[in-house]
């Protein structure tokens, strides 16, 4: 046994210090970023926010709506190839360029992934996502997908430390997905005691990835636009959101009525609800590592995503960053013991 004494931080442990700025208006801030990816050589530009590959968040409808804001959707892995076929046939190239195709790591996943990708050349992003990205099996799978799809942009995860970021990039990932346990409907830390405070994970993993010419996605734990700004400020190239985009018309969650109010089901992909739906229940040897919640129905995702983007634009003006790309360089975090004033309830 060993204890690491370095303090690791989450979003709630810091605020961003304001700095002098020459910007006159938040409208001057450009949230679009352009990346050229290490292995695939592909160039992409857009707003680097991604709807999380959960079946009560990242539906086809979500992808179509978010693409209008230049935002990405990691469409969840439970659509059939036929459903993908129909979606691809009805969407523009621009929408498809804002879509990631999610995949697990089984042989069946590999075949399905290739079938989906063959539907359109405009599908360029692959999101290989398993709970425990430290598995050697993931590294082998990334190598296999890289070999089969040399010009696709591959994201793989989830991990939280620089050593594993490097290993995945060397194996063929362009982007590494970072986050173990921070999610809004995640119970991994409770069930297993494993995890890593998300802001420190982002800072350390971004450093490792950028050193090799790769990118990272800060995945999970953002509960407000300020957290999204902190994730970008810490060095995340992309930020993935589950709960913040759940509960909308486009989210795909089941709508139920509770005390006369319209509510939407939102659950972790490792929850009992998800396993009942997709795997015929929780296997005997494992425990659910996610929960199920009911959220008030929030209407269309348009106003929510605009609100998030407005918040991050404002962050940029507070620190004098004319574009999102400059935000990390201009970010100084201060450690704090208090965040917002909640006297009249939480925002
Ligand atoms: N970022 C995070 O903190 C987490 C995210 N999730 C999300 O939920 C989805 C579904 O998760 P889940 O069904 O748990 O697993 P995955 O779909 O990620 O499982 C992938 C494979 O890894 C094996 N595995 C070995 N050890 C573990 C472990 N400790 N946790 C999970 N799988 C393990 C599984 O086999 P076997 O089942 O036989 O062990 C399975 O074959 C993930 O793809 C991810 O999107 C889930 C948990 C944590
Ligand atoms: N431990 C678990 N993590 C999960 C589960 N389902 C999803 N996730 C992770 O959460 C993020 C989204 O986080 P949020 O804070 O923005 O809601 C998602 O991308 C996954 O990495 C789960 O069942 N267990
Ligand atoms: K995810």
mmCIF file of C-alpha atoms and ligand atoms in Angstrom:
data_model
loop_
_atom_site.group_PDB
_atom_site.id
_atom_site.type_symbol
_atom_site.label_atom_id
_atom_site.label_comp_id
_atom_site.label_asym_id
_atom_site.label_seq_id
_atom_site.Cartn_x
_atom_site.Cartn_y
_atom_site.Cartn_z
ATOM 1 C CA UNK A 1 0.000 0.000 0.000
ATOM 2 C CA UNK A 2 1.089 3.521 -0.792
ATOM 3 C CA UNK A 3 -0.398 6.974 -0.203
ATOM 4 C CA UNK A 4 0.028 9.838 -2.673
ATOM 5 C CA UNK A 5 0.020 13.065 -0.698
ATOM 6 C CA UNK A 6 -0.517 15.555 -3.562
ATOM 7 C CA UNK A 7 -3.851 17.296 -3.279
ATOM 8 C CA UNK A 8 -6.196 16.486 -6.161
ATOM 9 C CA UNK A 9 -8.959 18.934 -7.050
ATOM 10 C CA UNK A 10 -12.493 18.792 -8.353
ATOM 11 C CA UNK A 11 -14.486 21.625 -9.936
ATOM 12 C CA UNK A 12 -15.943 22.666 -6.589
ATOM 13 C CA UNK A 13 -12.487 23.262 -5.123
ATOM 14 C CA UNK A 14 -11.564 26.158 -7.422
ATOM 15 C CA UNK A 15 -12.717 29.362 -9.081
ATOM 16 C CA UNK A 16 -11.116 31.149 -12.021
ATOM 17 C CA UNK A 17 -9.340 34.419 -11.202
ATOM 18 C CA UNK A 18 -10.477 37.355 -13.379
ATOM 19 C CA UNK A 19 -7.838 39.109 -15.468
ATOM 20 C CA UNK A 20 -7.585 42.358 -17.471
ATOM 21 C CA UNK A 21 -9.311 42.122 -20.808
ATOM 22 C CA UNK A 22 -9.571 44.139 -23.990
ATOM 23 C CA UNK A 23 -12.823 42.441 -25.000
ATOM 24 C CA UNK A 24 -15.819 44.785 -25.146
ATOM 25 C CA UNK A 25 -18.560 42.200 -25.469
ATOM 26 C CA UNK A 26 -19.185 38.501 -24.934
ATOM 27 C CA UNK A 27 -20.285 38.403 -28.563
ATOM 28 C CA UNK A 28 -16.623 38.814 -29.539
ATOM 29 C CA UNK A 29 -15.695 35.407 -28.126
ATOM 30 C CA UNK A 30 -15.298 32.523 -30.563
ATOM 31 C CA UNK A 31 -16.061 29.115 -29.036
ATOM 32 C CA UNK A 32 -15.152 27.206 -32.197
ATOM 33 C CA UNK A 33 -11.920 25.306 -32.177
ATOM 34 C CA UNK A 34 -10.049 23.621 -34.979
ATOM 35 C CA UNK A 35 -8.140 20.394 -34.418
ATOM 36 C CA UNK A 36 -6.033 18.251 -36.710
ATOM 37 C CA UNK A 37 -5.924 14.792 -35.184
ATOM 38 C CA UNK A 38 -2.704 12.872 -34.663
ATOM 39 C CA UNK A 39 -3.354 9.511 -36.305
ATOM 40 C CA UNK A 40 -6.275 10.116 -38.629
ATOM 41 C CA UNK A 41 -4.875 13.414 -39.932
ATOM 42 C CA UNK A 42 -8.462 14.672 -40.086
ATOM 43 C CA UNK A 43 -9.250 18.311 -39.391
ATOM 44 C CA UNK A 44 -12.421 19.270 -37.555
ATOM 45 C CA UNK A 45 -13.816 22.557 -36.395
ATOM 46 C CA UNK A 46 -16.733 23.216 -34.123
ATOM 47 C CA UNK A 47 -17.680 23.893 -30.527
ATOM 48 C CA UNK A 48 -15.903 21.130 -28.585
ATOM 49 C CA UNK A 49 -18.776 20.123 -26.340
ATOM 50 C CA UNK A 50 -20.078 16.542 -26.681
ATOM 51 C CA UNK A 51 -23.357 14.987 -25.538
ATOM 52 C CA UNK A 52 -22.436 11.822 -23.588
ATOM 53 C CA UNK A 53 -23.064 8.396 -25.128
ATOM 54 C CA UNK A 54 -25.969 7.526 -22.849
ATOM 55 C CA UNK A 55 -29.323 6.354 -24.146
ATOM 56 C CA UNK A 56 -31.192 9.007 -22.168
ATOM 57 C CA UNK A 57 -28.989 11.796 -23.594
ATOM 58 C CA UNK A 58 -27.340 11.094 -26.933
ATOM 59 C CA UNK A 59 -30.156 10.184 -29.310
ATOM 60 C CA UNK A 60 -30.270 10.859 -33.050
ATOM 61 C CA UNK A 61 -32.632 13.774 -32.307
ATOM 62 C CA UNK A 62 -30.053 15.230 -29.919
ATOM 63 C CA UNK A 63 -27.377 14.952 -32.615
ATOM 64 C CA UNK A 64 -29.507 16.809 -35.160
ATOM 65 C CA UNK A 65 -30.324 19.614 -32.681
ATOM 66 C CA UNK A 66 -26.815 20.061 -31.286
ATOM 67 C CA UNK A 67 -25.210 20.061 -34.747
ATOM 68 C CA UNK A 68 -27.044 23.330 -35.392
ATOM 69 C CA UNK A 69 -24.906 24.798 -32.618
ATOM 70 C CA UNK A 70 -21.740 23.134 -34.018
ATOM 71 C CA UNK A 71 -21.807 20.867 -30.960
ATOM 72 C CA UNK A 72 -21.036 17.116 -31.077
ATOM 73 C CA UNK A 73 -23.073 14.109 -29.982
ATOM 74 C CA UNK A 74 -21.551 10.721 -29.131
ATOM 75 C CA UNK A 75 -24.628 8.800 -30.237
ATOM 76 C CA UNK A 76 -25.194 5.882 -27.845
ATOM 77 C CA UNK A 77 -24.315 2.326 -28.882
ATOM 78 C CA UNK A 78 -27.768 0.785 -28.624
ATOM 79 C CA UNK A 79 -29.204 1.787 -32.016
ATOM 80 C CA UNK A 80 -29.273 -0.973 -34.619
ATOM 81 C CA UNK A 81 -27.407 -0.726 -37.924
ATOM 82 C CA UNK A 82 -30.823 -0.362 -39.611
ATOM 83 C CA UNK A 83 -31.692 2.622 -37.415
ATOM 84 C CA UNK A 84 -28.325 4.143 -38.269
ATOM 85 C CA UNK A 85 -29.041 3.596 -41.946
ATOM 86 C CA UNK A 86 -32.261 5.530 -41.688
ATOM 87 C CA UNK A 87 -30.622 8.342 -39.719
ATOM 88 C CA UNK A 88 -27.701 8.695 -42.125
ATOM 89 C CA UNK A 89 -30.016 8.765 -45.132
ATOM 90 C CA UNK A 90 -31.986 11.652 -43.659
ATOM 91 C CA UNK A 91 -29.191 13.907 -42.436
ATOM 92 C CA UNK A 92 -26.813 16.366 -44.044
ATOM 93 C CA UNK A 93 -23.037 15.882 -44.097
ATOM 94 C CA UNK A 94 -22.787 18.729 -41.594
ATOM 95 C CA UNK A 95 -24.868 16.870 -39.009
ATOM 96 C CA UNK A 96 -22.878 13.652 -39.525
ATOM 97 C CA UNK A 97 -19.621 15.514 -38.974
ATOM 98 C CA UNK A 98 -20.902 16.345 -35.501
ATOM 99 C CA UNK A 99 -21.612 12.732 -34.655
ATOM 100 C CA UNK A 100 -19.451 10.158 -32.899
ATOM 101 C CA UNK A 101 -20.291 6.473 -33.335
ATOM 102 C CA UNK A 102 -19.983 4.749 -29.943
ATOM 103 C CA UNK A 103 -18.599 1.287 -29.538
ATOM 104 C CA UNK A 104 -17.903 -1.225 -26.810
ATOM 105 C CA UNK A 105 -14.979 -3.625 -27.144
ATOM 106 C CA UNK A 106 -16.475 -7.014 -28.003
ATOM 107 C CA UNK A 107 -16.113 -8.752 -31.375
ATOM 108 C CA UNK A 108 -19.769 -8.040 -32.063
ATOM 109 C CA UNK A 109 -19.159 -4.350 -31.296
ATOM 110 C CA UNK A 110 -16.287 -4.309 -33.796
ATOM 111 C CA UNK A 111 -18.439 -5.726 -36.589
ATOM 112 C CA UNK A 112 -21.320 -3.393 -35.819
ATOM 113 C CA UNK A 113 -19.002 -0.371 -35.717
ATOM 114 C CA UNK A 114 -17.612 -1.199 -39.165
ATOM 115 C CA UNK A 115 -21.108 -1.694 -40.555
ATOM 116 C CA UNK A 116 -22.245 1.683 -39.247
ATOM 117 C CA UNK A 117 -19.141 3.484 -40.513
ATOM 118 C CA UNK A 118 -19.611 1.998 -43.968
ATOM 119 C CA UNK A 119 -22.991 3.785 -44.222
ATOM 120 C CA UNK A 120 -21.363 7.165 -44.868
ATOM 121 C CA UNK A 121 -17.909 8.660 -45.308
ATOM 122 C CA UNK A 122 -19.132 11.651 -43.334
ATOM 123 C CA UNK A 123 -19.181 9.551 -40.159
ATOM 124 C CA UNK A 124 -15.628 10.321 -39.042
ATOM 125 C CA UNK A 125 -15.641 9.961 -35.259
ATOM 126 C CA UNK A 126 -15.490 6.758 -33.211
ATOM 127 C CA UNK A 127 -16.025 6.773 -29.448
ATOM 128 C CA UNK A 128 -14.673 3.613 -27.826
ATOM 129 C CA UNK A 129 -16.004 3.718 -24.323
ATOM 130 C CA UNK A 130 -15.694 1.277 -21.447
ATOM 131 C CA UNK A 131 -15.953 1.877 -17.729
ATOM 132 C CA UNK A 132 -12.452 0.658 -16.956
ATOM 133 C CA UNK A 133 -10.023 2.022 -19.535
ATOM 134 C CA UNK A 134 -7.062 0.464 -17.706
ATOM 135 C CA UNK A 135 -7.860 -2.875 -19.242
ATOM 136 C CA UNK A 136 -5.252 -4.272 -21.642
ATOM 137 C CA UNK A 137 -8.214 -5.446 -23.662
ATOM 138 C CA UNK A 138 -9.086 -1.809 -24.470
ATOM 139 C CA UNK A 139 -5.570 -1.091 -25.728
ATOM 140 C CA UNK A 140 -5.737 -4.134 -28.036
ATOM 141 C CA UNK A 141 -9.157 -3.067 -29.277
ATOM 142 C CA UNK A 142 -7.933 0.470 -30.039
ATOM 143 C CA UNK A 143 -5.056 -1.017 -32.041
ATOM 144 C CA UNK A 144 -7.467 -3.212 -33.980
ATOM 145 C CA UNK A 145 -9.866 -0.337 -34.739
ATOM 146 C CA UNK A 146 -6.960 1.906 -35.790
ATOM 147 C CA UNK A 147 -5.762 -0.746 -38.192
ATOM 148 C CA UNK A 148 -9.200 -1.222 -39.700
ATOM 149 C CA UNK A 149 -10.065 2.496 -39.845
ATOM 150 C CA UNK A 150 -6.841 4.446 -40.419
ATOM 151 C CA UNK A 151 -8.504 7.752 -41.313
ATOM 152 C CA UNK A 152 -11.241 7.819 -38.664
ATOM 153 C CA UNK A 153 -10.864 9.928 -35.545
ATOM 154 C CA UNK A 154 -10.699 7.542 -32.588
ATOM 155 C CA UNK A 155 -11.534 8.535 -29.041
ATOM 156 C CA UNK A 156 -10.933 5.938 -26.317
ATOM 157 C CA UNK A 157 -11.356 5.718 -22.552
ATOM 158 C CA UNK A 158 -12.087 6.170 -19.756
ATOM 159 C CA UNK A 159 -8.887 6.785 -17.824
ATOM 160 C CA UNK A 160 -7.680 9.420 -15.363
ATOM 161 C CA UNK A 161 -3.874 9.321 -15.372
ATOM 162 C CA UNK A 162 -1.162 10.387 -17.795
ATOM 163 C CA UNK A 163 0.470 6.945 -18.153
ATOM 164 C CA UNK A 164 -2.688 5.420 -19.562
ATOM 165 C CA UNK A 165 -3.383 8.455 -21.777
ATOM 166 C CA UNK A 166 0.023 7.921 -23.373
ATOM 167 C CA UNK A 167 -0.556 4.208 -23.829
ATOM 168 C CA UNK A 168 -3.892 4.758 -25.587
ATOM 169 C CA UNK A 169 -2.496 7.463 -27.873
ATOM 170 C CA UNK A 170 0.450 5.273 -28.802
ATOM 171 C CA UNK A 171 -1.991 2.422 -29.523
ATOM 172 C CA UNK A 172 -3.833 4.620 -32.028
ATOM 173 C CA UNK A 173 -6.285 6.889 -30.204
ATOM 174 C CA UNK A 174 -6.435 10.499 -31.411
ATOM 175 C CA UNK A 175 -8.404 11.554 -28.358
ATOM 176 C CA UNK A 176 -8.530 10.057 -24.853
ATOM 177 C CA UNK A 177 -11.657 10.262 -22.746
ATOM 178 C CA UNK A 178 -10.947 11.210 -19.142
ATOM 179 C CA UNK A 179 -13.116 10.622 -16.083
ATOM 180 C CA UNK A 180 -13.687 7.779 -13.647
ATOM 181 C CA UNK A 181 -16.466 8.297 -11.203
ATOM 182 C CA UNK A 182 -17.396 11.996 -11.508
ATOM 183 C CA UNK A 183 -20.699 11.489 -13.379
ATOM 184 C CA UNK A 184 -24.052 12.779 -12.160
ATOM 185 C CA UNK A 185 -25.622 9.305 -12.209
ATOM 186 C CA UNK A 186 -22.434 7.429 -11.445
ATOM 187 C CA UNK A 187 -21.993 5.359 -8.295
ATOM 188 C CA UNK A 188 -18.568 3.884 -9.093
ATOM 189 C CA UNK A 189 -16.876 5.745 -6.257
ATOM 190 C CA UNK A 190 -19.455 4.461 -3.774
ATOM 191 C CA UNK A 191 -19.462 0.895 -5.080
ATOM 192 C CA UNK A 192 -15.720 0.520 -5.602
ATOM 193 C CA UNK A 193 -13.858 3.328 -3.834
ATOM 194 C CA UNK A 194 -12.087 4.041 -7.136
ATOM 195 C CA UNK A 195 -11.913 7.482 -8.760
ATOM 196 C CA UNK A 196 -9.944 10.679 -9.276
ATOM 197 C CA UNK A 197 -11.080 14.290 -8.762
ATOM 198 C CA UNK A 198 -12.065 15.438 -12.225
ATOM 199 C CA UNK A 199 -10.259 18.767 -12.533
ATOM 200 C CA UNK A 200 -6.895 17.246 -11.576
ATOM 201 C CA UNK A 201 -7.550 14.316 -13.912
ATOM 202 C CA UNK A 202 -8.137 16.796 -16.750
ATOM 203 C CA UNK A 203 -5.050 18.878 -15.961
ATOM 204 C CA UNK A 204 -2.745 15.853 -15.719
ATOM 205 C CA UNK A 205 -4.202 13.945 -18.681
ATOM 206 C CA UNK A 206 -4.249 17.015 -20.956
ATOM 207 C CA UNK A 207 -0.585 17.535 -20.246
ATOM 208 C CA UNK A 208 0.217 13.929 -21.153
ATOM 209 C CA UNK A 209 -1.922 13.982 -24.316
ATOM 210 C CA UNK A 210 -0.674 17.327 -25.605
ATOM 211 C CA UNK A 211 2.902 16.161 -25.150
ATOM 212 C CA UNK A 212 2.195 13.450 -27.732
ATOM 213 C CA UNK A 213 0.079 15.586 -30.067
ATOM 214 C CA UNK A 214 -3.210 14.071 -28.851
ATOM 215 C CA UNK A 215 -6.353 15.557 -27.347
ATOM 216 C CA UNK A 216 -8.561 14.752 -24.372
ATOM 217 C CA UNK A 217 -12.243 14.838 -23.551
ATOM 218 C CA UNK A 218 -13.080 15.865 -19.994
ATOM 219 C CA UNK A 219 -15.981 13.461 -19.396
ATOM 220 C CA UNK A 220 -18.397 13.825 -16.507
ATOM 221 C CA UNK A 221 -18.897 15.894 -13.400
ATOM 222 C CA UNK A 222 -19.991 19.192 -14.948
ATOM 223 C CA UNK A 223 -23.082 20.422 -13.145
ATOM 224 C CA UNK A 224 -23.187 23.988 -14.540
ATOM 225 C CA UNK A 225 -21.648 26.148 -17.274
ATOM 226 C CA UNK A 226 -19.002 27.298 -14.786
ATOM 227 C CA UNK A 227 -17.772 23.697 -14.470
ATOM 228 C CA UNK A 228 -17.592 23.414 -18.265
ATOM 229 C CA UNK A 229 -15.448 26.573 -18.311
ATOM 230 C CA UNK A 230 -13.223 25.155 -15.561
ATOM 231 C CA UNK A 231 -12.783 21.927 -17.557
ATOM 232 C CA UNK A 232 -11.697 23.908 -20.636
ATOM 233 C CA UNK A 233 -9.553 26.165 -18.441
ATOM 234 C CA UNK A 234 -7.838 23.063 -17.023
ATOM 235 C CA UNK A 235 -6.862 21.954 -20.519
ATOM 236 C CA UNK A 236 -9.722 19.784 -21.784
ATOM 237 C CA UNK A 237 -9.916 19.988 -25.578
ATOM 238 C CA UNK A 238 -13.474 18.652 -25.493
ATOM 239 C CA UNK A 239 -15.985 18.499 -22.639
ATOM 240 C CA UNK A 240 -18.575 15.714 -22.477
ATOM 241 C CA UNK A 241 -21.927 16.326 -20.783
ATOM 242 C CA UNK A 242 -24.550 13.824 -19.636
ATOM 243 C CA UNK A 243 -26.820 15.218 -16.942
ATOM 244 C CA UNK A 244 -26.679 18.805 -18.185
ATOM 245 C CA UNK A 245 -28.208 17.677 -21.496
ATOM 246 C CA UNK A 246 -30.627 15.079 -20.072
ATOM 247 C CA UNK A 247 -34.327 15.716 -19.499
ATOM 248 C CA UNK A 248 -34.937 17.443 -22.836
ATOM 249 C CA UNK A 249 -37.301 16.757 -25.682
ATOM 250 C CA UNK A 250 -34.351 15.400 -27.695
ATOM 251 C CA UNK A 251 -32.712 13.374 -24.899
ATOM 252 C CA UNK A 252 -34.585 10.162 -25.579
ATOM 253 C CA UNK A 253 -35.439 9.506 -21.925
ATOM 254 C CA UNK A 254 -38.797 7.962 -21.100
ATOM 255 C CA UNK A 255 -41.364 10.608 -20.061
ATOM 256 C CA UNK A 256 -43.410 9.848 -16.926
ATOM 257 C CA UNK A 257 -45.885 11.835 -14.891
ATOM 258 C CA UNK A 258 -45.284 12.408 -11.176
ATOM 259 C CA UNK A 259 -47.727 14.456 -9.049
ATOM 260 C CA UNK A 260 -49.112 15.981 -12.231
ATOM 261 C CA UNK A 261 -45.641 17.055 -13.396
ATOM 262 C CA UNK A 262 -43.943 15.905 -16.566
ATOM 263 C CA UNK A 263 -40.688 14.147 -15.644
ATOM 264 C CA UNK A 264 -37.998 12.400 -17.704
ATOM 265 C CA UNK A 265 -36.049 9.287 -16.735
ATOM 266 C CA UNK A 266 -32.274 9.600 -16.758
ATOM 267 C CA UNK A 267 -29.970 6.748 -15.786
ATOM 268 C CA UNK A 268 -26.333 5.679 -15.838
ATOM 269 C CA UNK A 269 -25.265 3.217 -18.527
ATOM 270 C CA UNK A 270 -24.129 0.866 -15.794
ATOM 271 C CA UNK A 271 -27.315 1.227 -13.719
ATOM 272 C CA UNK A 272 -29.898 -1.447 -13.064
ATOM 273 C CA UNK A 273 -32.245 0.381 -15.508
ATOM 274 C CA UNK A 274 -29.686 0.244 -18.332
ATOM 275 C CA UNK A 275 -28.780 -3.389 -17.687
ATOM 276 C CA UNK A 276 -32.444 -4.426 -17.505
ATOM 277 C CA UNK A 277 -33.042 -2.697 -20.807
ATOM 278 C CA UNK A 278 -29.964 -3.800 -22.739
ATOM 279 C CA UNK A 279 -28.466 -6.874 -21.095
ATOM 280 C CA UNK A 280 -31.409 -8.695 -19.570
ATOM 281 C CA UNK A 281 -30.589 -7.644 -16.002
ATOM 282 C CA UNK A 282 -27.531 -7.260 -13.800
ATOM 283 C CA UNK A 283 -25.145 -10.217 -14.071
ATOM 284 C CA UNK A 284 -24.798 -12.216 -10.818
ATOM 285 C CA UNK A 285 -21.129 -11.404 -10.263
ATOM 286 C CA UNK A 286 -21.397 -7.640 -10.627
ATOM 287 C CA UNK A 287 -23.134 -4.659 -9.056
ATOM 288 C CA UNK A 288 -24.844 -1.738 -10.760
ATOM 289 C CA UNK A 289 -22.518 1.278 -10.854
ATOM 290 C CA UNK A 290 -25.054 3.864 -11.852
ATOM 291 C CA UNK A 291 -28.355 5.255 -10.641
ATOM 292 C CA UNK A 292 -31.717 6.210 -12.079
ATOM 293 C CA UNK A 293 -33.255 9.632 -11.474
ATOM 294 C CA UNK A 294 -36.340 11.537 -12.610
ATOM 295 C CA UNK A 295 -35.682 15.037 -13.947
ATOM 296 C CA UNK A 296 -38.262 17.754 -14.586
ATOM 297 C CA UNK A 297 -38.931 17.950 -18.324
ATOM 298 C CA UNK A 298 -36.878 20.833 -19.710
ATOM 299 C CA UNK A 299 -38.262 21.317 -23.227
ATOM 300 C CA UNK A 300 -35.944 21.722 -26.191
ATOM 301 C CA UNK A 301 -32.173 21.466 -25.690
ATOM 302 C CA UNK A 302 -31.637 24.669 -27.721
ATOM 303 C CA UNK A 303 -31.979 27.076 -24.829
ATOM 304 C CA UNK A 304 -29.876 24.870 -22.512
ATOM 305 C CA UNK A 305 -26.959 24.621 -24.932
ATOM 306 C CA UNK A 306 -27.160 28.357 -25.678
ATOM 307 C CA UNK A 307 -27.060 29.038 -21.946
ATOM 308 C CA UNK A 308 -23.976 26.827 -21.508
ATOM 309 C CA UNK A 309 -22.227 28.473 -24.446
ATOM 310 C CA UNK A 310 -23.178 31.930 -23.147
ATOM 311 C CA UNK A 311 -21.649 31.069 -19.788
ATOM 312 C CA UNK A 312 -18.361 29.911 -21.308
ATOM 313 C CA UNK A 313 -18.216 32.999 -23.563
ATOM 314 C CA UNK A 314 -18.586 35.088 -20.442
ATOM 315 C CA UNK A 315 -15.753 33.175 -18.709
ATOM 316 C CA UNK A 316 -13.558 34.026 -21.684
ATOM 317 C CA UNK A 317 -14.271 37.764 -21.346
ATOM 318 C CA UNK A 318 -13.486 37.644 -17.594
ATOM 319 C CA UNK A 319 -9.988 36.369 -18.343
ATOM 320 C CA UNK A 320 -9.401 38.178 -21.633
ATOM 321 C CA UNK A 321 -9.581 35.169 -23.958
ATOM 322 C CA UNK A 322 -10.914 36.157 -27.398
ATOM 323 C CA UNK A 323 -11.311 32.503 -28.334
ATOM 324 C CA UNK A 324 -11.803 29.253 -26.460
ATOM 325 C CA UNK A 325 -8.327 28.174 -27.542
ATOM 326 C CA UNK A 326 -6.812 30.941 -25.379
ATOM 327 C CA UNK A 327 -8.800 30.042 -22.271
ATOM 328 C CA UNK A 328 -6.326 27.526 -20.804
ATOM 329 C CA UNK A 329 -3.389 29.918 -21.192
ATOM 330 C CA UNK A 330 -5.360 32.677 -19.483
ATOM 331 C CA UNK A 331 -6.677 30.502 -16.643
ATOM 332 C CA UNK A 332 -5.385 30.836 -13.110
ATOM 333 C CA UNK A 333 -7.342 28.714 -10.662
ATOM 334 C CA UNK A 334 -7.651 29.823 -7.084
ATOM 335 C CA UNK A 335 -8.426 27.233 -4.442
ATOM 336 C CA UNK A 336 -11.573 28.082 -2.538
ATOM 337 C CA UNK A 337 -13.715 26.756 0.280
ATOM 338 C CA UNK A 338 -16.954 28.261 -0.971
ATOM 339 C CA UNK A 339 -18.627 28.536 -4.357
ATOM 340 C CA UNK A 340 -21.963 30.254 -4.977
ATOM 341 C CA UNK A 341 -24.343 31.776 -2.456
ATOM 342 C CA UNK A 342 -27.275 29.367 -2.104
ATOM 343 C CA UNK A 343 -29.401 31.311 0.346
ATOM 344 C CA UNK A 344 -32.374 31.344 -2.047
ATOM 345 C CA UNK A 345 -31.785 27.804 -3.290
ATOM 346 C CA UNK A 346 -29.582 26.394 -6.003
ATOM 347 C CA UNK A 347 -29.579 27.803 -9.541
HETATM 348 N N1 LIG B 1 -16.697 7.019 -16.587
HETATM 349 C C1 LIG B 1 -17.093 6.237 -15.609
HETATM 350 O O1 LIG B 1 -16.744 6.414 -14.447
HETATM 351 C C2 LIG B 1 -17.966 5.074 -15.893
HETATM 352 C C3 LIG B 1 -18.717 5.013 -17.035
HETATM 353 N N2 LIG B 1 -19.608 3.986 -17.248
HETATM 354 C C4 LIG B 1 -20.416 3.977 -18.482
HETATM 355 O O2 LIG B 1 -21.326 2.916 -18.501
HETATM 356 C C5 LIG B 1 -21.132 2.088 -19.648
HETATM 357 C C6 LIG B 1 -21.465 0.658 -19.301
HETATM 358 O O3 LIG B 1 -20.616 0.240 -18.252
HETATM 359 P P1 LIG B 1 -20.461 -1.264 -17.769
HETATM 360 O O4 LIG B 1 -21.648 -2.041 -18.225
HETATM 361 O O5 LIG B 1 -20.131 -1.208 -16.327
HETATM 362 O O6 LIG B 1 -19.162 -1.814 -18.444
HETATM 363 P P2 LIG B 1 -18.590 -1.722 -19.893
HETATM 364 O O7 LIG B 1 -19.633 -1.730 -20.917
HETATM 365 O O8 LIG B 1 -17.632 -0.631 -19.876
HETATM 366 O O9 LIG B 1 -17.820 -3.131 -19.874
HETATM 367 C C7 LIG B 1 -16.776 -3.394 -20.760
HETATM 368 C C8 LIG B 1 -16.127 -4.723 -20.513
HETATM 369 O O10 LIG B 1 -15.145 -4.556 -19.480
HETATM 370 C C9 LIG B 1 -15.242 -5.628 -18.521
HETATM 371 N N3 LIG B 1 -14.857 -5.114 -17.208
HETATM 372 C C10 LIG B 1 -13.838 -5.574 -16.445
HETATM 373 N N4 LIG B 1 -13.720 -4.889 -15.316
HETATM 374 C C11 LIG B 1 -14.664 -3.952 -15.341
HETATM 375 C C12 LIG B 1 -15.052 -2.933 -14.441
HETATM 376 N N5 LIG B 1 -14.416 -2.721 -13.290
HETATM 377 N N6 LIG B 1 -16.103 -2.170 -14.749
HETATM 378 C C13 LIG B 1 -16.770 -2.379 -15.902
HETATM 379 N N7 LIG B 1 -16.445 -3.321 -16.808
HETATM 380 C C14 LIG B 1 -15.407 -4.092 -16.529
HETATM 381 C C15 LIG B 1 -16.668 -6.069 -18.620
HETATM 382 O O11 LIG B 1 -16.742 -7.449 -18.336
HETATM 383 P P3 LIG B 1 -17.533 -7.999 -17.086
HETATM 384 O O12 LIG B 1 -18.888 -7.323 -17.087
HETATM 385 O O13 LIG B 1 -17.604 -9.470 -17.317
HETATM 386 O O14 LIG B 1 -16.732 -7.634 -15.880
HETATM 387 C C16 LIG B 1 -17.068 -5.805 -20.058
HETATM 388 O O15 LIG B 1 -16.776 -6.921 -20.846
HETATM 389 C C17 LIG B 1 -19.680 2.342 -20.032
HETATM 390 O O16 LIG B 1 -19.444 2.049 -21.384
HETATM 391 C C18 LIG B 1 -19.543 3.799 -19.688
HETATM 392 O O17 LIG B 1 -20.099 4.574 -20.720
HETATM 393 C C19 LIG B 1 -19.749 2.998 -16.332
HETATM 394 C C20 LIG B 1 -19.048 3.007 -15.161
HETATM 395 C C21 LIG B 1 -18.037 4.013 -14.884
HETATM 396 N N1 LIG B 2 -19.884 5.209 -13.013
HETATM 397 C C1 LIG B 2 -20.782 5.429 -13.973
HETATM 398 N N2 LIG B 2 -20.547 6.431 -14.851
HETATM 399 C C2 LIG B 2 -21.429 6.594 -15.812
HETATM 400 C C3 LIG B 2 -22.574 5.803 -15.926
HETATM 401 N N3 LIG B 2 -23.250 6.208 -17.009
HETATM 402 C C4 LIG B 2 -22.533 7.203 -17.534
HETATM 403 N N4 LIG B 2 -21.435 7.443 -16.830
HETATM 404 C C5 LIG B 2 -20.401 8.447 -17.050
HETATM 405 O O1 LIG B 2 -20.900 9.736 -16.720
HETATM 406 C C6 LIG B 2 -20.629 10.627 -17.810
HETATM 407 C C7 LIG B 2 -21.588 11.808 -17.797
HETATM 408 O O2 LIG B 2 -21.427 12.535 -16.614
HETATM 409 P P1 LIG B 2 -22.349 13.795 -16.230
HETATM 410 O O3 LIG B 2 -21.828 14.235 -14.895
HETATM 411 O O4 LIG B 2 -22.140 14.822 -17.286
HETATM 412 O O5 LIG B 2 -23.763 13.323 -16.148
HETATM 413 C C8 LIG B 2 -20.721 9.718 -19.006
HETATM 414 O O6 LIG B 2 -20.123 10.251 -20.156
HETATM 415 C C9 LIG B 2 -20.002 8.491 -18.496
HETATM 416 O O7 LIG B 2 -18.607 8.592 -18.558
HETATM 417 C C10 LIG B 2 -22.796 4.780 -14.965
HETATM 418 O O8 LIG B 2 -23.800 4.070 -14.982
HETATM 419 N N5 LIG B 2 -21.870 4.636 -14.019
HETATM 420 K K1 LIG B 3 -19.814 8.371 -21.883
#
